[in-house]
Coordinates of C-alpha atoms (C1' of nucleotides) in Angstrom, one line a residue:
Chain A
M1 CA 13.7 -39.4 -6.5
R2 CA 9.8 -37.9 -6.9
S3 CA 8.3 -36.4 -9.5
G4 CA 8.9 -32.7 -8.3
L5 CA 8.5 -30.5 -5.3
T6 CA 5.6 -30.4 -2.7
I7 CA 4.0 -27.7 -2.5
G8 CA 5.1 -27.3 1.3
E9 CA 8.9 -27.9 -0.3
F10 CA 8.3 -25.3 -3.3
A11 CA 6.7 -22.3 -0.3
R12 CA 9.8 -22.8 1.4
A13 CA 11.9 -22.0 -1.6
T14 CA 9.7 -19.3 -2.6
H15 CA 9.2 -18.0 0.2
L16 CA 5.8 -18.1 -0.6
S17 CA 3.0 -19.5 1.6
V18 CA 1.4 -23.0 0.8
R19 CA -1.8 -21.6 0.8
T20 CA -1.0 -18.8 -0.8
L21 CA 0.5 -21.5 -4.3
R22 CA -2.9 -23.0 -3.6
R23 CA -4.7 -20.3 -4.8
Y24 CA -2.2 -19.4 -7.5
H25 CA -3.5 -22.3 -9.0
E26 CA -7.0 -22.2 -8.2
S27 CA -6.9 -19.5 -10.2
G28 CA -4.2 -20.2 -12.8
L29 CA -1.6 -18.0 -12.1
L30 CA 0.9 -20.6 -11.2
E31 CA 0.0 -24.6 -12.6
P32 CA 1.7 -27.1 -10.9
A33 CA 3.8 -28.9 -13.1
A34 CA 2.2 -32.2 -11.9
V35 CA -1.3 -33.2 -9.8
D36 CA -1.9 -36.5 -8.1
P37 CA -4.7 -37.5 -10.0
S38 CA -6.0 -40.4 -7.0
S39 CA -4.4 -37.7 -4.0
G40 CA -4.9 -34.3 -5.6
Y41 CA -1.6 -34.0 -4.5
R42 CA 0.1 -30.8 -6.3
Y43 CA 4.3 -31.2 -7.3
Y44 CA 6.2 -28.6 -8.7
A45 CA 9.2 -28.4 -11.4
V46 CA 12.6 -26.4 -10.0
E47 CA 11.8 -24.5 -13.2
Q48 CA 9.3 -23.4 -11.9
I49 CA 10.9 -21.4 -9.2
P50 CA 11.6 -18.2 -11.1
S51 CA 8.2 -17.7 -12.0
A52 CA 7.1 -18.1 -8.9
Q53 CA 10.0 -15.3 -7.5
V54 CA 8.5 -13.3 -10.5
I55 CA 5.0 -13.6 -8.9
H56 CA 6.1 -13.0 -5.5
R57 CA 7.9 -9.8 -6.2
L58 CA 4.6 -8.2 -8.3
R59 CA 2.8 -8.8 -5.4
E60 CA 5.6 -7.3 -3.2
L61 CA 4.5 -4.5 -5.1
D62 CA 0.5 -4.2 -4.8
V63 CA 0.1 -5.6 -8.6
P64 CA -3.4 -7.2 -8.8
L65 CA -3.2 -11.2 -9.7
A66 CA -5.2 -10.2 -13.1
E67 CA -2.3 -8.3 -13.7
V68 CA 0.3 -10.2 -12.8
G69 CA -1.1 -13.0 -14.8
K70 CA -1.2 -10.9 -17.6
I71 CA 2.6 -10.3 -17.4
I72 CA 3.6 -13.7 -16.5
A73 CA 2.1 -15.0 -19.3
T74 CA 3.7 -12.6 -21.9
D75 CA 6.8 -13.9 -23.6
D76 CA 7.9 -11.4 -25.6
P77 CA 10.8 -9.4 -22.9
D78 CA 9.2 -5.8 -24.5
R79 CA 6.0 -5.6 -23.9
R80 CA 6.2 -7.2 -20.6
A81 CA 8.8 -4.2 -20.2
D82 CA 5.8 -1.7 -20.8
L83 CA 3.1 -4.2 -19.0
V84 CA 5.6 -3.6 -15.7
A85 CA 6.5 0.1 -16.6
V86 CA 2.7 0.9 -15.7
H87 CA 3.0 -0.8 -12.2
L88 CA 6.6 1.2 -11.9
E89 CA 4.6 4.7 -12.6
R90 CA 2.1 4.0 -10.5
L91 CA 4.7 2.7 -7.6
Q92 CA 6.4 6.4 -8.4
E93 CA 3.1 8.5 -7.9
T94 CA 2.3 6.4 -4.8
L95 CA 5.8 7.5 -3.5
E96 CA 4.7 11.0 -4.1
R97 CA 1.6 11.2 -3.1
T98 CA 3.2 9.0 0.8
R99 CA 6.1 11.7 0.6
A100 CA 3.6 14.6 0.1
A101 CA 1.1 12.8 3.3
V102 CA 3.9 12.6 5.3
T103 CA 4.9 16.7 5.4
S104 CA 1.7 17.3 5.8
L105 CA 0.8 15.0 8.0
Q106 CA 4.0 16.5 10.2
R107 CA 2.6 20.2 9.9
L108 CA -0.3 19.1 10.9
L109 CA 0.3 17.3 14.1
R110 CA 3.2 20.0 14.4
P111 CA 2.9 23.6 13.4
A112 CA 6.2 25.5 13.0
P113 CA 6.0 28.3 15.2
G114 CA 5.2 30.7 12.0
D115 CA 3.6 28.8 10.1
L116 CA 0.3 30.0 11.0
E117 CA 0.5 33.4 10.9
V118 CA -2.7 35.5 9.9
E119 CA -2.7 38.9 9.2
L120 CA -5.9 40.8 9.4
R121 CA -5.6 43.8 6.7
S122 CA -7.4 46.0 4.4
E123 CA -7.3 46.2 0.9
P124 CA -7.9 48.6 -1.5
A125 CA -10.2 48.5 -4.6
A126 CA -8.2 47.2 -7.6
L127 CA -8.4 46.8 -11.5
V128 CA -7.6 43.7 -12.3
A129 CA -7.9 41.3 -15.6
G130 CA -9.4 38.5 -15.2
I131 CA -11.4 35.4 -16.4
T132 CA -14.3 34.2 -14.7
D133 CA -16.9 31.3 -14.9
I134 CA -18.9 29.0 -12.9
L135 CA -17.3 25.6 -13.1
S136 CA -17.2 22.5 -10.3
L137 CA -14.6 21.2 -8.3
D138 CA -13.0 18.7 -10.3
E139 CA -13.0 21.2 -13.5
V140 CA -10.9 23.8 -12.2
L141 CA -7.8 22.6 -12.0
P142 CA -7.3 21.8 -16.1
W143 CA -9.6 24.8 -16.4
Y144 CA -7.2 27.1 -14.5
D145 CA -4.4 26.1 -16.9
G146 CA -6.4 27.2 -19.7
A147 CA -7.5 30.3 -18.5
M148 CA -4.3 30.9 -17.1
A149 CA -2.2 31.0 -20.6
E150 CA -4.9 33.3 -21.9
L151 CA -4.1 36.0 -19.4
D152 CA -0.5 35.5 -20.2
A153 CA -1.0 36.1 -23.3
A154 CA -3.2 39.0 -23.4
V155 CA -1.9 40.8 -20.1
A156 CA 1.8 41.8 -21.1
Q157 CA 2.9 44.0 -17.8
P158 CA 0.9 42.7 -14.7
A159 CA 0.7 45.1 -12.2
G160 CA 1.9 41.9 -9.9
P161 CA 1.4 38.3 -9.4
P162 CA -1.4 36.2 -10.5
G163 CA -4.7 35.3 -7.8
G164 CA -8.3 33.4 -8.4
H165 CA -11.2 33.9 -6.2
Y166 CA -13.0 31.0 -5.6
D167 CA -16.7 30.6 -4.3
N168 CA -17.2 29.4 -1.2
E169 CA -19.9 27.2 -2.8
L170 CA -17.9 25.4 -4.6
F171 CA -16.6 24.0 -1.9
A172 CA -20.1 23.3 -0.3
E173 CA -22.0 22.8 -2.8
G174 CA -19.6 21.4 -5.6
R175 CA -19.5 24.0 -7.9
G176 CA -19.4 27.9 -8.1
T177 CA -18.2 30.9 -9.6
V178 CA -14.1 31.0 -10.1
L179 CA -12.0 34.4 -10.8
V180 CA -8.4 34.4 -12.1
Y181 CA -6.5 37.5 -13.0
Y182 CA -3.8 39.9 -13.0
P183 CA -3.8 42.9 -11.6
V184 CA -3.3 45.6 -14.5
A185 CA -3.1 49.5 -14.8
E186 CA -4.9 49.2 -17.4
A187 CA -7.1 46.4 -18.6
P188 CA -7.6 44.9 -21.9
S189 CA -10.5 43.3 -22.9
H190 CA -9.6 40.7 -25.9
G191 CA -10.8 36.9 -26.0
R192 CA -12.7 35.5 -22.0
V193 CA -10.4 38.7 -20.6
R194 CA -12.2 41.0 -19.3
P195 CA -11.5 44.0 -16.6
V196 CA -13.0 43.9 -13.3
E197 CA -12.6 45.7 -10.0
L198 CA -11.9 44.1 -7.3
P199 CA -13.7 45.8 -4.5
A200 CA -12.1 47.0 -0.8
V201 CA -12.3 44.4 1.6
E202 CA -11.1 43.3 5.3
L203 CA -9.2 40.1 4.7
A204 CA -7.8 37.1 7.0
A205 CA -4.7 36.6 5.3
T206 CA -2.2 34.2 5.3
I207 CA 0.4 32.4 3.5
H208 CA 1.2 28.8 2.3
H209 CA 4.7 27.3 1.9
G210 CA 4.8 24.4 -0.5
P211 CA 3.7 22.1 -3.0
H212 CA -0.4 22.7 -3.1
D213 CA -1.2 19.2 -2.5
D214 CA -1.7 20.3 1.4
I215 CA -3.0 22.8 1.0
D216 CA -6.4 22.2 2.3
V217 CA -4.3 22.7 5.7
T218 CA -3.9 25.4 5.6
Y219 CA -7.2 26.5 4.6
G220 CA -8.4 24.5 7.7
R221 CA -6.2 26.4 9.8
L222 CA -7.1 29.9 8.1
A223 CA -10.7 28.6 8.8
T224 CA -9.9 28.0 12.2
W225 CA -8.2 31.2 13.3
V226 CA -10.9 32.7 11.5
H227 CA -13.6 31.3 13.4
E228 CA -11.3 31.6 17.1
H229 CA -11.6 35.4 16.3
A230 CA -15.0 35.6 16.2
L231 CA -15.1 36.4 12.4
A232 CA -17.6 35.5 9.5
V233 CA -16.7 35.1 5.7
A234 CA -18.2 37.6 3.9
G235 CA -16.9 36.2 0.2
P236 CA -15.0 34.1 -2.2
V237 CA -11.4 32.8 -1.0
Q238 CA -8.4 34.6 -2.5
E239 CA -5.4 32.7 -3.6
T240 CA -2.3 34.9 -4.4
Y241 CA 0.2 32.9 -6.3
S242 CA 3.0 34.9 -5.3
V243 CA 5.7 32.1 -5.9
G244 CA 4.0 29.5 -8.4
P245 CA 5.6 27.0 -11.4
R246 CA 6.5 29.7 -13.2
D247 CA 8.4 31.7 -10.8
D248 CA 10.5 28.0 -9.4
P249 CA 10.3 24.5 -10.3
D250 CA 11.0 23.3 -7.0
P251 CA 7.2 22.8 -5.6
A252 CA 8.8 23.9 -2.3
A253 CA 10.1 27.4 -3.2
W254 CA 6.1 28.0 -3.7
R255 CA 4.2 30.8 -1.5
T256 CA 0.8 31.0 -2.3
G257 CA -1.5 33.7 -0.5
I258 CA -4.6 32.5 1.3
A259 CA -7.1 35.6 2.2
W260 CA -11.4 35.6 2.9
P261 CA -13.0 38.2 3.3
V262 CA -14.5 38.5 6.6
F263 CA -16.8 40.8 9.0
R264 CA -16.6 41.1 12.7
V265 CA -19.8 39.0 14.4
S266 CA -19.9 40.8 18.0
Chain B
M1 CA -27.2 29.6 9.9
R2 CA -27.4 26.0 10.2
S3 CA -25.8 24.1 12.8
G4 CA -23.1 23.2 10.5
L5 CA -21.8 21.3 7.9
T6 CA -24.0 18.9 6.3
I7 CA -22.0 15.3 5.6
G8 CA -22.0 16.1 2.0
E9 CA -19.8 19.7 2.6
F10 CA -17.8 18.0 4.8
A11 CA -17.3 15.5 2.4
R12 CA -16.2 18.1 -0.3
A13 CA -14.3 20.1 2.2
T14 CA -11.8 17.3 3.8
H15 CA -11.8 15.4 0.3
L16 CA -13.4 11.9 2.5
S17 CA -16.3 10.7 0.7
V18 CA -19.4 10.8 2.0
R19 CA -19.1 7.1 3.0
T20 CA -16.3 7.0 4.4
L21 CA -17.2 9.7 6.8
R22 CA -20.5 8.1 8.6
R23 CA -18.3 4.4 8.8
Y24 CA -15.9 7.2 10.9
H25 CA -19.2 8.3 12.9
E26 CA -20.1 4.6 13.1
S27 CA -16.6 3.5 14.2
G28 CA -16.4 6.2 16.6
L29 CA -13.3 7.6 14.9
L30 CA -14.7 11.0 14.3
E31 CA -18.3 12.4 16.0
P32 CA -20.2 14.7 14.3
A33 CA -20.5 18.0 16.0
A34 CA -24.5 17.2 15.9
V35 CA -26.8 14.7 14.9
D36 CA -31.0 15.9 14.3
P37 CA -32.5 13.2 16.3
S38 CA -35.3 13.0 14.3
S39 CA -34.0 13.2 11.1
G40 CA -31.0 11.7 11.5
Y41 CA -28.7 14.2 9.8
R42 CA -25.2 14.5 10.9
Y43 CA -23.9 17.9 11.4
Y44 CA -20.3 18.8 11.0
A45 CA -18.6 22.0 12.6
V46 CA -15.7 24.2 10.7
E47 CA -13.5 22.9 13.6
Q48 CA -13.0 19.7 12.5
I49 CA -11.7 20.0 9.4
P50 CA -8.2 19.4 10.9
S51 CA -9.0 16.1 12.4
A52 CA -10.2 14.6 9.4
Q53 CA -7.5 16.1 8.0
V54 CA -5.0 14.4 10.3
I55 CA -7.3 11.0 9.8
H56 CA -6.6 10.9 5.8
R57 CA -2.9 11.9 6.3
L58 CA -3.0 8.5 8.3
R59 CA -5.1 6.7 6.0
E60 CA -3.2 7.7 3.0
L61 CA -0.6 5.8 5.0
D62 CA -2.2 2.9 5.4
V63 CA -2.3 3.6 9.3
P64 CA -5.0 1.4 10.7
L65 CA -8.1 3.0 11.7
A66 CA -8.1 1.9 15.6
E67 CA -4.3 2.9 15.1
V68 CA -5.2 6.4 13.4
G69 CA -8.2 6.2 16.6
K70 CA -5.6 6.0 19.4
I71 CA -3.0 8.8 17.6
I72 CA -6.1 11.4 17.3
A73 CA -7.1 10.9 20.9
T74 CA -3.8 11.7 22.0
D75 CA -3.6 15.3 22.9
D76 CA 0.1 15.4 24.1
P77 CA 2.0 16.8 20.9
D78 CA 5.2 14.4 22.5
R79 CA 3.4 10.4 22.9
R80 CA 1.2 11.5 19.9
A81 CA 4.5 12.0 17.6
D82 CA 5.9 8.5 19.0
L83 CA 2.6 6.3 17.8
V84 CA 2.9 8.3 14.6
A85 CA 6.9 7.8 14.4
V86 CA 6.2 4.2 14.6
H87 CA 4.4 4.0 11.2
L88 CA 6.9 5.9 9.7
E89 CA 9.6 3.7 10.7
R90 CA 7.1 0.8 8.8
L91 CA 6.8 3.2 5.6
Q92 CA 10.5 3.6 5.4
E93 CA 10.9 -0.5 6.0
T94 CA 8.3 -1.1 3.5
L95 CA 10.0 1.4 1.3
E96 CA 13.1 -0.6 1.4
R97 CA 11.8 -3.5 0.0
T98 CA 9.8 -2.1 -2.7
R99 CA 13.1 -0.5 -3.7
A100 CA 14.6 -4.5 -3.5
A101 CA 11.6 -6.1 -5.5
V102 CA 11.9 -3.5 -8.1
T103 CA 15.5 -3.8 -9.0
S104 CA 15.1 -7.7 -8.0
L105 CA 12.6 -7.5 -10.7
Q106 CA 14.3 -5.8 -13.1
R107 CA 17.0 -8.5 -13.0
L108 CA 14.9 -11.5 -13.0
L109 CA 12.9 -9.5 -16.5
R110 CA 15.7 -8.7 -17.9
P111 CA 18.5 -10.6 -17.5
A112 CA 21.7 -7.9 -17.0
P113 CA 24.5 -10.0 -20.2
G114 CA 27.3 -11.7 -17.7
D115 CA 24.4 -11.2 -15.1
L116 CA 24.8 -14.9 -14.8
E117 CA 28.0 -16.1 -15.5
V118 CA 28.4 -19.8 -14.3
E119 CA 31.2 -21.3 -13.9
L120 CA 32.0 -25.5 -13.8
R121 CA 35.2 -25.6 -12.0
S122 CA 37.4 -28.2 -9.6
E123 CA 38.0 -26.8 -6.2
P124 CA 40.4 -28.8 -4.1
A125 CA 39.9 -29.9 -0.8
A126 CA 40.5 -27.3 1.7
L127 CA 41.3 -27.3 5.8
V128 CA 38.7 -24.7 7.5
A129 CA 37.9 -23.7 11.0
G130 CA 34.1 -23.9 11.1
I131 CA 30.8 -23.8 13.8
T132 CA 28.5 -26.3 12.2
D133 CA 24.9 -27.0 13.5
I134 CA 21.6 -28.4 12.7
L135 CA 19.1 -25.8 12.3
S136 CA 15.6 -24.5 10.9
L137 CA 14.8 -22.1 8.2
D138 CA 14.4 -18.8 10.6
E139 CA 17.4 -19.4 12.5
V140 CA 19.7 -19.5 10.4
L141 CA 19.8 -15.6 10.3
P142 CA 20.8 -14.7 13.9
W143 CA 22.9 -18.3 14.6
Y144 CA 24.8 -17.1 11.6
D145 CA 25.6 -13.2 13.4
G146 CA 26.7 -15.1 17.1
A147 CA 29.1 -17.7 14.8
M148 CA 30.7 -15.1 13.0
A149 CA 31.6 -13.5 15.9
E150 CA 32.9 -16.2 17.3
L151 CA 35.3 -17.6 14.4
D152 CA 36.0 -13.9 14.2
A153 CA 37.7 -13.6 17.3
A154 CA 38.5 -18.0 17.2
V155 CA 40.8 -17.2 13.9
A156 CA 43.2 -15.1 14.0
Q157 CA 44.9 -14.9 10.1
P158 CA 42.0 -16.5 7.9
A159 CA 43.5 -17.6 4.5
G160 CA 40.9 -16.1 2.4
P161 CA 37.1 -14.8 3.1
P162 CA 33.9 -16.3 5.2
G163 CA 31.9 -18.9 3.6
G164 CA 28.7 -21.0 4.3
H165 CA 27.5 -24.8 3.7
Y166 CA 24.1 -24.9 3.7
D167 CA 22.0 -28.6 3.2
N168 CA 19.7 -28.6 0.7
E169 CA 17.3 -30.2 3.4
L170 CA 17.4 -26.7 4.7
F171 CA 15.5 -25.8 2.1
A172 CA 13.5 -28.8 1.2
E173 CA 12.1 -29.6 4.7
G174 CA 13.1 -26.2 6.3
R175 CA 15.6 -27.7 8.6
G176 CA 19.2 -29.2 7.8
T177 CA 23.0 -28.9 8.9
V178 CA 24.7 -25.4 8.5
L179 CA 28.3 -24.6 8.7
V180 CA 30.0 -21.6 8.6
Y181 CA 34.2 -21.0 8.1
Y182 CA 36.8 -19.2 7.8
P183 CA 39.9 -21.3 5.6
V184 CA 43.1 -21.6 7.6
A185 CA 46.8 -22.8 7.4
E186 CA 46.4 -24.3 10.8
A187 CA 42.7 -24.9 12.0
P188 CA 42.0 -23.8 16.2
S189 CA 39.9 -25.9 18.6
H190 CA 38.3 -23.7 20.9
G191 CA 34.4 -23.2 22.2
R192 CA 31.8 -23.9 19.1
V193 CA 35.0 -23.6 16.4
R194 CA 36.3 -26.7 15.0
P195 CA 38.7 -27.6 12.4
V196 CA 36.7 -28.9 9.3
E197 CA 37.9 -30.8 6.3
L198 CA 36.4 -29.7 2.7
P199 CA 36.7 -32.5 0.5
A200 CA 37.5 -31.7 -2.6
V201 CA 34.7 -31.3 -5.1
E202 CA 33.1 -30.4 -8.6
L203 CA 30.7 -26.9 -8.5
A204 CA 28.7 -24.8 -10.1
A205 CA 29.6 -21.2 -9.4
T206 CA 28.3 -17.9 -9.8
I207 CA 28.5 -14.3 -7.9
H208 CA 25.7 -12.4 -6.8
H209 CA 26.3 -9.0 -7.1
G210 CA 25.0 -7.0 -4.7
P211 CA 22.0 -6.8 -1.0
H212 CA 21.1 -10.8 -0.2
D213 CA 17.4 -9.9 -0.4
D214 CA 17.0 -10.6 -3.9
I215 CA 19.3 -14.1 -3.8
D216 CA 16.9 -16.3 -4.4
V217 CA 16.9 -14.7 -7.4
T218 CA 20.9 -16.2 -8.3
Y219 CA 20.0 -19.5 -6.5
G220 CA 17.0 -19.7 -9.1
R221 CA 19.3 -19.3 -12.0
L222 CA 21.8 -21.3 -11.2
A223 CA 19.4 -23.7 -10.6
T224 CA 17.3 -23.6 -14.1
W225 CA 21.5 -23.3 -15.3
V226 CA 22.7 -27.0 -13.5
H227 CA 19.4 -28.5 -14.7
E228 CA 19.7 -27.8 -18.3
H229 CA 23.4 -28.5 -18.3
A230 CA 22.3 -32.2 -17.2
L231 CA 24.2 -31.6 -13.8
A232 CA 22.8 -32.7 -10.9
V233 CA 23.3 -31.7 -7.3
A234 CA 25.7 -33.5 -4.9
G235 CA 25.5 -31.8 -1.5
P236 CA 25.1 -28.7 0.3
V237 CA 25.2 -25.0 -1.3
Q238 CA 28.6 -23.3 -1.0
E239 CA 28.3 -19.5 -0.5
T240 CA 31.8 -17.5 -0.1
Y241 CA 31.5 -14.2 1.2
S242 CA 34.3 -12.2 -0.9
V243 CA 32.7 -9.3 0.1
G244 CA 29.9 -8.9 2.8
P245 CA 29.0 -6.4 5.5
R246 CA 32.6 -6.0 7.0
D247 CA 34.4 -5.5 3.9
D248 CA 31.5 -2.7 2.5
P249 CA 29.3 -1.2 4.2
D250 CA 27.0 -0.9 0.9
P251 CA 25.0 -3.6 -0.2
A252 CA 25.8 -3.0 -3.5
A253 CA 29.1 -3.5 -3.5
W254 CA 28.6 -7.3 -2.2
R255 CA 29.9 -10.4 -4.1
T256 CA 29.0 -13.5 -2.7
G257 CA 29.9 -16.5 -4.5
I258 CA 27.4 -19.6 -4.5
A259 CA 28.0 -23.0 -5.4
W260 CA 26.8 -26.1 -6.0
P261 CA 28.5 -29.3 -5.8
V262 CA 27.3 -31.4 -9.4
F263 CA 27.5 -34.4 -11.1
R264 CA 26.9 -35.5 -14.3
V265 CA 23.6 -36.9 -15.2
S266 CA 24.4 -38.7 -18.9
Chain C
dG1 C1' 3.3 -51.6 9.8
dT2 C1' 2.8 -47.3 12.4
dT3 C1' 3.5 -42.9 13.1
dG4 C1' 3.9 -38.2 12.5
dA5 C1' 4.2 -34.8 9.0
dC6 C1' 2.5 -33.4 5.0
dT7 C1' -1.3 -32.5 2.2
dC8 C1' -5.7 -32.1 0.7
dT9 C1' -10.6 -29.2 0.4
dC10 C1' -14.0 -27.0 2.8
dT11 C1' -15.5 -23.1 5.5
dC12 C1' -15.4 -18.5 8.0
dC13 C1' -12.5 -14.3 9.1
dC14 C1' -10.7 -10.0 8.6
dC15 C1' -10.2 -4.4 6.4
dG16 C1' -11.7 -0.4 4.6
dG17 C1' -14.4 0.9 1.4
dG18 C1' -17.8 1.1 -3.3
dA19 C1' -22.3 0.6 -5.1
dG20 C1' -26.9 0.2 -4.8
dA21 C1' -31.8 -0.6 -2.6
dG22 C1' -35.5 1.9 -0.4
dG23 C1' -37.0 5.5 1.2
dG24 C1' -37.0 9.9 4.3
dT25 C1' -35.5 15.3 4.8
dG26 C1' -34.6 20.6 4.0
dC27 C1' -35.6 24.4 1.3
dA28 C1' -36.3 27.0 -2.8
dG29 C1' -39.4 28.7 -7.1
dG30 C1' -43.7 29.4 -8.4
Chain D
dC1 C1' -49.1 26.1 0.6
dC2 C1' -47.3 22.0 -2.6
dT3 C1' -43.5 20.1 -6.2
dG4 C1' -39.0 19.4 -7.5
dC5 C1' -35.2 17.8 -6.3
dA6 C1' -31.1 17.1 -4.7
dC7 C1' -29.4 15.4 -0.4
dC8 C1' -29.5 12.7 3.0
dC9 C1' -30.8 8.1 6.6
dT10 C1' -30.1 2.8 7.0
dC11 C1' -29.1 -1.3 5.4
dT12 C1' -27.0 -5.1 2.4
dC13 C1' -24.0 -7.4 -0.8
dC14 C1' -19.2 -7.1 -2.7
dC15 C1' -14.0 -6.6 -3.6
dG16 C1' -9.1 -8.4 -3.1
dG17 C1' -5.7 -11.1 -1.3
dG18 C1' -5.1 -13.9 2.1
dG19 C1' -4.7 -16.3 7.4
dA20 C1' -7.3 -20.0 10.4
dG21 C1' -8.5 -24.2 11.2
dA22 C1' -11.3 -28.3 10.6
dG23 C1' -11.7 -33.0 9.5
dA24 C1' -9.5 -36.7 6.2
dG25 C1' -6.6 -39.1 3.1
dT26 C1' -1.5 -40.0 1.9
dC27 C1' 3.7 -40.4 2.2
dA28 C1' 7.4 -42.3 3.4
dA29 C1' 11.3 -43.3 6.9
dC30 C1' 11.7 -46.9 11.1

DNA sequence: GTTGACTCTCTCCCCGGGAGAGGGTGCAGG
DNA sequence: CCTGCACCCTCTCCCGGGGAGAGAGTCAAC
């Protein structure tokens, strides 16, 4: 009997390619049980098959080789499970993103009828209680959560769903003025919360259905619509969170109003 | 007003990187609306945003650039949907494989108690109706389907669940003898179906639960068990399909007996 | 001993993008 | 008008995780 399996036999037993096994040897990920010093032939032991299988599975899950090395070098099953758990979470996230990409792709390629109903309407002036700040694009999300919490505490009787204004510079230049608010009858002034008088404007408005992952699709549509109707944008985009995470935990149920102040370019 | 968005603005609007947009231009995937001939500056139009969004989604789904090019160049929404459907199917398959990899990885790292119960038992001689052939590894699956169909037709009253013997050379050398059979009381001889007398053997036997994606894990375990118990393999591996796709469509319910003829190496 | 299937090492190629160098531009403020 | 500064240009190199193939050496069965 030979001293073990040749690389080809081991490759067939583990469904890894010969090429790949050699790379794993070079990188120290999976050392053959023996290497003939004269011929350089690699020989693998049957007991190495489970390790190879673990590596194969991890690679199927796109775990980088370095990480695979750490995992199989760890003996303690608990610590090993922890290392693996990180990647399982990552998989979960990519799965979510993939799902979101698929649905918004379908929406992009096959606009459902009534998917983009843009309405041109006149919005009267309104009094709101708001928090405003100058932010860069990636600061917006965390800032939003804090500001909304403060608004929730300061405004007892909102006269409608919350909204936000996002300066176009924010998207064009990466930095701009942001305002979040509740419409109110009488505006409190408390902490960062200030009364703001929103002027009357002409709006091109639509509603985005579902989670915000693909809200840029609706933005794109709205921008195209505005362009096609020979209108031009006159101010910050206005979002209205008529159904948000507070109202319904299911993202599919969310409704977000998106509107741009516009004027006619004849 | 400028002739369009600069590459940086367009990058922020579409969440693509400047670098990536330049590559897309070079490869003809997304041409800027205008390029300043003196400075070489790229200028993008607002109407290009939806295209960029489609590209972004497709790339998130790991569609290769060439394929993305085809898709966005296609005007007919039906043909475009067909092109996309191919990739959605591919995603579905990888999703299945990922799931399978995760479950079998967990089984590999955290063997459930009772997950590997190996039994050493004496199997008496038996008469079976079988089809045999010499095959290479990747011919086995298609061949199996045909052989089982023929067996089903030839054997009216099987005396037990079907089984298969796979020569160890099949795994070691990639080519070997394969036998599939039904145990019978009286063996017909019809087409490729022949009566076969299986000899009495000593078996190290276990049962694999679930789909066959990770049957190699059970094989590895069994091999290790055999090795640890100072036994050696004396013949082809025997599989018994006690619950298979014919019995239950749910792969999780499948039960596959796996056994190796062994002898003691003292 | 022959032969043919393996195996060895070596080099080059793939995708899709990140990083950074080195230099040219657009535009607002003074 | 100049200056500063953020932006833009092209260019080259790098990455992971292999695939492909050349050219030579080896194993083992007949």
